[in-house]
GROMACS .gro file of C-alpha atoms in nm:
model
  134
    1MET     CA    1  -0.616   5.528   4.148
    2VAL     CA    2  -0.878   5.382   4.395
    3ASN     CA    3  -1.179   5.593   4.485
    4SER     CA    4  -1.216   5.609   4.889
    5GLY     CA    5  -1.530   5.420   4.989
    6ALA     CA    6  -1.667   5.792   5.139
    7LYS     CA    7  -1.698   5.966   4.782
    8VAL     CA    8  -1.858   5.659   4.649
    9MET     CA    9  -2.095   5.620   4.881
   10LYS     CA   10  -2.170   5.995   4.872
   11ARG     CA   11  -2.221   5.963   4.516
   12GLU     CA   12  -2.445   5.686   4.521
   13ARG     CA   13  -2.675   5.816   4.751
   14ARG     CA   14  -2.719   6.158   4.609
   15VAL     CA   15  -3.097   6.262   4.507
   16ARG     CA   16  -3.119   6.234   4.126
   17ARG     CA   17  -3.388   6.427   3.922
   18LEU     CA   18  -3.549   6.221   3.588
   19VAL     CA   19  -3.800   6.399   3.331
   20ASP     CA   20  -4.041   6.148   3.210
   21GLY     CA   21  -4.304   6.396   2.953
   22ASP     CA   22  -4.406   6.661   3.161
   23THR     CA   23  -4.337   6.514   3.498
   24ILE     CA   24  -4.023   6.576   3.708
   25TRP     CA   25  -3.919   6.293   3.950
   26PHE     CA   26  -3.674   6.280   4.209
   27TRP     CA   27  -3.485   5.973   4.288
   28SER     CA   28  -3.257   5.778   4.516
   29VAL     CA   29  -3.101   5.417   4.522
   30ARG     CA   30  -3.053   5.304   4.907
   31GLN     CA   31  -2.880   4.984   5.052
   32LYS     CA   32  -2.975   4.820   5.364
   33LEU     CA   33  -2.713   4.548   5.478
   34ASP     CA   34  -2.693   4.290   5.717
   35ARG     CA   35  -2.335   4.137   5.713
   36GLY     CA   36  -2.441   3.855   5.914
   37ARG     CA   37  -2.767   3.782   5.677
   38TYR     CA   38  -2.794   3.828   5.341
   39GLU     CA   39  -3.160   3.759   5.331
   40ASN     CA   40  -3.228   4.073   5.559
   41CYS     CA   41  -3.110   4.299   5.300
   42LEU     CA   42  -3.260   4.502   5.104
   43LEU     CA   43  -3.258   4.763   4.793
   44THR     CA   44  -3.491   5.053   4.774
   45LEU     CA   45  -3.576   5.303   4.465
   46SER     CA   46  -3.749   5.580   4.599
   47LEU     CA   47  -3.924   5.805   4.398
   48ARG     CA   48  -4.099   6.151   4.492
   49ARG     CA   49  -4.277   6.365   4.225
   50GLU     CA   50  -4.207   6.739   4.190
   51GLY     CA   51  -4.440   6.902   4.441
   52SER     CA   52  -4.558   6.611   4.630
   53ARG     CA   53  -4.543   6.488   4.974
   54SER     CA   54  -4.574   6.125   4.827
   55ARG     CA   55  -4.338   5.870   4.781
   56LEU     CA   56  -4.314   5.563   4.623
   57SER     CA   57  -4.037   5.261   4.764
   58ILE     CA   58  -3.946   5.024   4.521
   59VAL     CA   59  -3.818   4.733   4.767
   60PHE     CA   60  -3.592   4.453   4.573
   61ARG     CA   61  -3.517   4.161   4.896
   62PRO     CA   62  -3.313   3.851   4.801
   63GLY     CA   63  -3.520   3.525   4.746
   64PRO     CA   64  -3.483   3.188   4.555
   65ASP     CA   65  -3.366   3.301   4.166
   66ARG     CA   66  -3.366   3.670   4.339
   67VAL     CA   67  -3.019   3.840   4.421
   68ILE     CA   68  -2.917   4.173   4.511
   69SER     CA   69  -2.587   4.331   4.472
   70ASN     CA   70  -2.455   4.295   4.794
   71THR     CA   71  -2.067   4.426   4.758
   72TYR     CA   72  -2.049   4.135   4.565
   73PHE     CA   73  -2.080   4.264   4.218
   74GLU     CA   74  -2.220   4.667   4.091
   75ALA     CA   75  -2.392   4.838   4.301
   76GLY     CA   76  -2.806   4.858   4.259
   77THR     CA   77  -2.791   4.594   4.039
   78VAL     CA   78  -3.055   4.308   4.067
   79VAL     CA   79  -3.074   3.971   3.880
   80ALA     CA   80  -3.361   3.766   3.871
   81GLY     CA   81  -3.474   3.447   3.729
   82PRO     CA   82  -3.238   3.108   3.572
   83GLU     CA   83  -3.179   3.333   3.236
   84ARG     CA   84  -3.041   3.624   3.493
   85ASN     CA   85  -3.209   3.918   3.350
   86TRP     CA   86  -3.077   4.203   3.562
   87LEU     CA   87  -3.122   4.592   3.631
   88ASN     CA   88  -2.927   4.853   3.772
   89LEU     CA   89  -3.106   5.088   3.958
   90TYR     CA   90  -2.846   5.363   3.920
   91GLU     CA   91  -2.962   5.358   3.553
   92PRO     CA   92  -3.224   5.614   3.459
   93ASN     CA   93  -3.367   5.417   3.180
   94ALA     CA   94  -3.405   5.131   3.441
   95VAL     CA   95  -3.590   5.408   3.687
   96ARG     CA   96  -3.786   5.511   3.439
   97GLY     CA   97  -3.907   5.171   3.321
   98LEU     CA   98  -3.998   5.036   3.651
   99LEU     CA   99  -4.168   5.392   3.705
  100ARG     CA  100  -4.389   5.358   3.397
  101ILE     CA  101  -4.460   5.000   3.457
  102ALA     CA  102  -4.590   5.079   3.825
  103ALA     CA  103  -4.812   5.384   3.651
  104ALA     CA  104  -4.957   5.163   3.414
  105ARG     CA  105  -5.060   4.917   3.696
  106GLY     CA  106  -5.171   5.189   3.913
  107ASP     CA  107  -4.910   5.148   4.163
  108LEU     CA  108  -4.836   5.536   4.187
  109PRO     CA  109  -4.908   5.704   4.559
  110THR     CA  110  -5.243   5.942   4.567
  111GLU     CA  111  -5.208   6.021   4.904
  112PRO     CA  112  -4.922   6.175   5.103
  113GLY     CA  113  -4.710   5.942   5.263
  114THR     CA  114  -4.523   5.611   5.171
  115ARG     CA  115  -4.634   5.348   4.894
  116GLU     CA  116  -4.406   5.026   4.930
  117VAL     CA  117  -4.436   4.794   4.602
  118ASP     CA  118  -4.236   4.485   4.540
  119GLY     CA  119  -3.959   4.547   4.324
  120TRP     CA  120  -3.971   4.228   4.174
  121TYR     CA  121  -4.343   4.217   4.114
  122LEU     CA  122  -4.220   4.534   3.871
  123PHE     CA  123  -3.894   4.419   3.756
  124GLU     CA  124  -4.104   4.088   3.594
  125ALA     CA  125  -4.355   4.318   3.407
  126LEU     CA  126  -4.070   4.514   3.306
  127VAL     CA  127  -3.897   4.205   3.117
  128ALA     CA  128  -4.207   4.062   2.977
  129ALA     CA  129  -4.284   4.421   2.827
  130GLN     CA  130  -3.916   4.416   2.673
  131ASN     CA  131  -3.911   4.078   2.558
  132ALA     CA  132  -4.281   4.158   2.414
  133GLY     CA  133  -4.088   4.430   2.195
  134PRO     CA  134  -4.245   4.736   2.026
   0.00000   0.00000   0.00000
């Protein structure tokens, strides 16, 4: 049986809950498609700490050696570099990893509103940390 697109989209757009230490985060993934121009598409991971009016938006845009899912492969996936490292933004461990890198680099918002961060910057730091090992 094939899932209807409406049900799949509804499930993908829901707000999820992530517990990291003593902090509860709410997160979602959104995709903006431009069917005519792939370079105008983007994939955004948004995180908001419970009780906060601040939002961290981690934005991925396609570019040289940087690919975002655009209905060609698994939704929420980003792929980078000649090694083809990839993350799926619907996976809680991927979200937790990006969140921790953002926190370590001082990228978490401290005032109400939205703070936008280049996702590839965090992606590369996460891959480097994973390759460095424990």
